[in-house]
PDB file of C-alpha atoms in Angstrom:
ATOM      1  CA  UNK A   1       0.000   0.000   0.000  1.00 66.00           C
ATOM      2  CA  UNK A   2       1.222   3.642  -0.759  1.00 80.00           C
ATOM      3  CA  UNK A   3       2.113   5.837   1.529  1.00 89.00           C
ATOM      4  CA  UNK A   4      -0.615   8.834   1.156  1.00 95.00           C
ATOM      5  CA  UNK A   5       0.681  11.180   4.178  1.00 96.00           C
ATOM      6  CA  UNK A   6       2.012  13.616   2.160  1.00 96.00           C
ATOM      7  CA  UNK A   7      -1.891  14.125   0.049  1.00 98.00           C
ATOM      8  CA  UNK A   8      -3.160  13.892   3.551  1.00 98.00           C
ATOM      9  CA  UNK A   9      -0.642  16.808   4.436  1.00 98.00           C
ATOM     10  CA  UNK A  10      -1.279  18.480   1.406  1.00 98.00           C
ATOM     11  CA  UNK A  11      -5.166  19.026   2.286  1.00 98.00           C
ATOM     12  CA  UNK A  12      -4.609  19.721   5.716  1.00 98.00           C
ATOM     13  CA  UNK A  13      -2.703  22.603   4.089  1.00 98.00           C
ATOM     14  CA  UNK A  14      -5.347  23.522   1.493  1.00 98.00           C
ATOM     15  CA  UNK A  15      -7.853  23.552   4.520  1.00 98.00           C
ATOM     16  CA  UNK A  16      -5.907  25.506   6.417  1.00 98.00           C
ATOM     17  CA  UNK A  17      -5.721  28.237   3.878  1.00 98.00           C
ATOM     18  CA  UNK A  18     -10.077  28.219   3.253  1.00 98.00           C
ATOM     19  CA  UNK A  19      -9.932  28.655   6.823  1.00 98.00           C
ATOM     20  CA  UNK A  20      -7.907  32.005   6.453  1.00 98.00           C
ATOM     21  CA  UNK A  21      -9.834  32.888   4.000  1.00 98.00           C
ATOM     22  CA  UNK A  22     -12.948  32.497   5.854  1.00 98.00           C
ATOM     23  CA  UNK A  23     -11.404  34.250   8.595  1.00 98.00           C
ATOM     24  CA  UNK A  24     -11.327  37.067   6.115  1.00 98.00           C
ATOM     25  CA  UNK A  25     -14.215  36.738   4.765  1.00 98.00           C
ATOM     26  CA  UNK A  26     -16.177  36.879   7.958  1.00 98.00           C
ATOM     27  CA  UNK A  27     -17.559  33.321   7.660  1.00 98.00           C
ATOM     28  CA  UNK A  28     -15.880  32.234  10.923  1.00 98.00           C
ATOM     29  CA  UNK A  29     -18.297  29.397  11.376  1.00 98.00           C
ATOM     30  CA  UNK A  30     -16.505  28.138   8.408  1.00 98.00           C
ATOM     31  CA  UNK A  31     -13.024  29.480   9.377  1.00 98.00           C
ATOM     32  CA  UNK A  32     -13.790  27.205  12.301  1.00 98.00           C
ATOM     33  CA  UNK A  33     -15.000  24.413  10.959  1.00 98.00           C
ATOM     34  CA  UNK A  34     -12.078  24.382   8.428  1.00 98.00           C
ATOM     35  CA  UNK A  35      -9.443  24.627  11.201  1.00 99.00           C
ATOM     36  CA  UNK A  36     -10.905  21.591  12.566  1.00 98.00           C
ATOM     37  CA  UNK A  37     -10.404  19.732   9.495  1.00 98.00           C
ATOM     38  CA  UNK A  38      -6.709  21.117   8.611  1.00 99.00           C
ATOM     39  CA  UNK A  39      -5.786  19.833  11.743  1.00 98.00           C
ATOM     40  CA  UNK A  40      -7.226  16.376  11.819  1.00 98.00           C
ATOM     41  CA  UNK A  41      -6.032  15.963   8.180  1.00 98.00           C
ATOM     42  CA  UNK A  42      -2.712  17.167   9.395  1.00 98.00           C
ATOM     43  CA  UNK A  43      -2.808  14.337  12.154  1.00 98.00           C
ATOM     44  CA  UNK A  44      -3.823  11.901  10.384  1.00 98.00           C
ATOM     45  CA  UNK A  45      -1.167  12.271   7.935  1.00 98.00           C
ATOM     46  CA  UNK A  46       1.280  11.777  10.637  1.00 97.00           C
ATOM     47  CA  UNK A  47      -0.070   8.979  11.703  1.00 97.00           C
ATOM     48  CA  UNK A  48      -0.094   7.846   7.647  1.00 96.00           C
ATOM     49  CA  UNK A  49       4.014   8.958   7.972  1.00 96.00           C
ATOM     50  CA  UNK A  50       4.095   6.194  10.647  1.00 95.00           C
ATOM     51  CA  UNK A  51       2.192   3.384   8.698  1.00 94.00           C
ATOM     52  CA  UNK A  52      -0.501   3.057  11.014  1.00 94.00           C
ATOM     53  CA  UNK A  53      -4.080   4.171  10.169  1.00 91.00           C
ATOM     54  CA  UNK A  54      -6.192   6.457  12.309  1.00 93.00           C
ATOM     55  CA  UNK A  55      -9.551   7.206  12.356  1.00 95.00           C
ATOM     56  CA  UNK A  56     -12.234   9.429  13.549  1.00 97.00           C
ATOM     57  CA  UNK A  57     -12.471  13.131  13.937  1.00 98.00           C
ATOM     58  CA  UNK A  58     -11.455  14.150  17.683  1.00 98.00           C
ATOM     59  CA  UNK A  59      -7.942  15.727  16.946  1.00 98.00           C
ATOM     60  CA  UNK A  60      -6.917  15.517  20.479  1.00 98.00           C
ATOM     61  CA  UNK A  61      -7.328  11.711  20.493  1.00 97.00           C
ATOM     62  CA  UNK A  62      -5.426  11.369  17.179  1.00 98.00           C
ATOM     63  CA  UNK A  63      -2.578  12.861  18.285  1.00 98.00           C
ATOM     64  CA  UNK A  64      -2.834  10.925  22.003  1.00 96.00           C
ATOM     65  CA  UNK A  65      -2.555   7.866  19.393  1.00 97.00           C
ATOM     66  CA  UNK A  66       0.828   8.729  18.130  1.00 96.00           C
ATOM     67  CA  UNK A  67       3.867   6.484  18.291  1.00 94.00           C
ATOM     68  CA  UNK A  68       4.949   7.052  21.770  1.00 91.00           C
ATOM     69  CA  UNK A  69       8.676   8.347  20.204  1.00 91.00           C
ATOM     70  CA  UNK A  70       6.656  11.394  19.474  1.00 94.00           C
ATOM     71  CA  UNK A  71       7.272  14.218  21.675  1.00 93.00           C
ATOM     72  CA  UNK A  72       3.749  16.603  21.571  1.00 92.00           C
ATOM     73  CA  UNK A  73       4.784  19.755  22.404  1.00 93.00           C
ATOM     74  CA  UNK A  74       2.988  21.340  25.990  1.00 89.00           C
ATOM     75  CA  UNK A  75      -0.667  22.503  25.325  1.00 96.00           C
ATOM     76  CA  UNK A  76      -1.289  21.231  21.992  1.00 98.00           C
ATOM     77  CA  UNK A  77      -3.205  18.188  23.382  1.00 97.00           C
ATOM     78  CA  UNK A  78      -5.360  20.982  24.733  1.00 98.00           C
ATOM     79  CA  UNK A  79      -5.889  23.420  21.585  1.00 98.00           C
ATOM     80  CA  UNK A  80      -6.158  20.688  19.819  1.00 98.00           C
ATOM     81  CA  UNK A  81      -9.502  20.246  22.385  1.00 98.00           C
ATOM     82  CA  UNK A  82     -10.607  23.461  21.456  1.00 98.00           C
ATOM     83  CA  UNK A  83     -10.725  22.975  17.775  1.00 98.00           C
ATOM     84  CA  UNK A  84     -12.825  19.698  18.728  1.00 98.00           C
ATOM     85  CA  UNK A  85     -15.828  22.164  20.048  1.00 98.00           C
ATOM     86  CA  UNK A  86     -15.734  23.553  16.364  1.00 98.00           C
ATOM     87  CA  UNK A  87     -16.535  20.264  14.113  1.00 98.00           C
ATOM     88  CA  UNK A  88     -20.310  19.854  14.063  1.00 97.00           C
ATOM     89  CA  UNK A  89     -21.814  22.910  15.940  1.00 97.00           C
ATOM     90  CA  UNK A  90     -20.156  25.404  13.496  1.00 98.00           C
ATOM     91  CA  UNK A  91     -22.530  23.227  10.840  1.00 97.00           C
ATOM     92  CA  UNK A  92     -25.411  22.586  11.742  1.00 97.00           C
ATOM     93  CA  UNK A  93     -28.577  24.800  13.595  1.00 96.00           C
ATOM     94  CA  UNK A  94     -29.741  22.337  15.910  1.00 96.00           C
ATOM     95  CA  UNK A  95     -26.378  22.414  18.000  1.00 96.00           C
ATOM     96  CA  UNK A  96     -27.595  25.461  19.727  1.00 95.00           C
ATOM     97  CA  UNK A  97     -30.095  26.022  21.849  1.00 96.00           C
ATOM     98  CA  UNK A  98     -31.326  29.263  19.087  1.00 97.00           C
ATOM     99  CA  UNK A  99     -29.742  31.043  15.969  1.00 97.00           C
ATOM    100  CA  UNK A 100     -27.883  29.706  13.246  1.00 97.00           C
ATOM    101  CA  UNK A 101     -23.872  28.865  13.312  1.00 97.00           C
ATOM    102  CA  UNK A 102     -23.031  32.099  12.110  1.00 97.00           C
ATOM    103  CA  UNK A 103     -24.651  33.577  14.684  1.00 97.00           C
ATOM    104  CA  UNK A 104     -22.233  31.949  17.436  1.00 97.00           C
ATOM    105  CA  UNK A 105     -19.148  32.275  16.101  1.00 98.00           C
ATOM    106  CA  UNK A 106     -16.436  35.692  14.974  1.00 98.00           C
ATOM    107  CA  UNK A 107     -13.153  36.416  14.978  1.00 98.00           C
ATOM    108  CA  UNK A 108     -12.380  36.495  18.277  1.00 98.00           C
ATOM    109  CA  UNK A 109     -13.200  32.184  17.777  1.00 98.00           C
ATOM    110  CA  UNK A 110     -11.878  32.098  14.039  1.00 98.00           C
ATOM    111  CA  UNK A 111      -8.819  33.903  14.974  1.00 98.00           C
ATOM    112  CA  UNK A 112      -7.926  30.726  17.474  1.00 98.00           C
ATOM    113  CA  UNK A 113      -9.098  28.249  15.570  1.00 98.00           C
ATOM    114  CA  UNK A 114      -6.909  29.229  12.851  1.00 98.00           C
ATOM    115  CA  UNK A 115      -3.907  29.939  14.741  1.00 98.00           C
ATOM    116  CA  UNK A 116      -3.941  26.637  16.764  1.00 98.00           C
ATOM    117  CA  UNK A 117      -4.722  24.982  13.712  1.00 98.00           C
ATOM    118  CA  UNK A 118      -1.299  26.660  12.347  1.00 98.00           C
ATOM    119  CA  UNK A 119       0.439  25.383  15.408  1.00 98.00           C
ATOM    120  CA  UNK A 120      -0.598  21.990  14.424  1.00 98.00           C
ATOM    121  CA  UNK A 121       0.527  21.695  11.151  1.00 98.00           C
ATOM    122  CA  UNK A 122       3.786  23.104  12.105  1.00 98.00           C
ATOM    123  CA  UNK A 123       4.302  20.428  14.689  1.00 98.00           C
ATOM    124  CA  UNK A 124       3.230  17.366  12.014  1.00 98.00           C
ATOM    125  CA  UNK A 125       5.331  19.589   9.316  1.00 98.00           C
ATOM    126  CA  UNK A 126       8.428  18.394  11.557  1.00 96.00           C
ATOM    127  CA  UNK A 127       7.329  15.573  13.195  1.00 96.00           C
ATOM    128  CA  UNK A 128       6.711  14.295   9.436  1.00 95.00           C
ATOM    129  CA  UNK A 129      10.371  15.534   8.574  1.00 93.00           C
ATOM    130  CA  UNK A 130      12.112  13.101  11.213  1.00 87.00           C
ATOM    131  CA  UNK A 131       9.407   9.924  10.400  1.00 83.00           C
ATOM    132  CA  UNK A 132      11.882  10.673   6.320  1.00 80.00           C
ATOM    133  CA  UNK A 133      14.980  11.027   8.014  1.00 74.00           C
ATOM    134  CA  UNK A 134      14.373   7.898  10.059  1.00 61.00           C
TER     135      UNK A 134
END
């Protein structure tokens, strides 16, 4: 089987950028929502790197599934948390109590979301570097 962690990589960029572009477009539910999925991509290519498959969409638990010779930097365990809270109530109405996603979510949220996001991609970006040089 082929090693696909550098397409998964590759969208986990792509997403990453329609969530800075959301950001600036005011459509944070989106810049949100896209964070989310740059930075489980972004894991899950790692974990791809490392020949072993992951699956699921809870960030935080992908990268608590890494090959223990992975070092996870402090806190990113717990951004990656916050970018959890942004994969299905940025989408749909019903996952507030009132108002659509848009109406729960600016730049104060996308702003994080994006930047933690960032922070996470940077991390597999190296972490991907030594599974090559191993």
């Amino acid at each position: 089987m082929p090693n696909r962690s550098s397409d998964w990589f590759r969208q986990a960029q792509r997403d990453l950028a329609q969530a800075e572009a959301s950001l600036q477009g005011d459509r944070h539910e989106w810049a949100c929502f896209a964070a989310h999925q740059a930075a489980e991509k972004a894991v899950k290519a790692l974990h791809l790197a490392y020949q072993q498959e992951a699956w699921g969409h809870v960030v935080a638990r992908l990268l608590s599934e890494l090959p223990s010779v992975i070092e996870r930097p402090a806190l990113l365990t717990d951004k990656a948390k916050v970018l959890d809270t942004f994969y299905i109530p940025t989408r749909y109405p019903d996952s507030h109590p009132e108002g659509s996603p848009f109406d729960h979510y600016g730049p104060l949220q996308s702003r994080e979301a994006v930047n933690y996001a960032r922070e996470i991609l940077e991390f597999v970006r190296h972490e991907m570097a030594q599974a090559r040089n191993c």
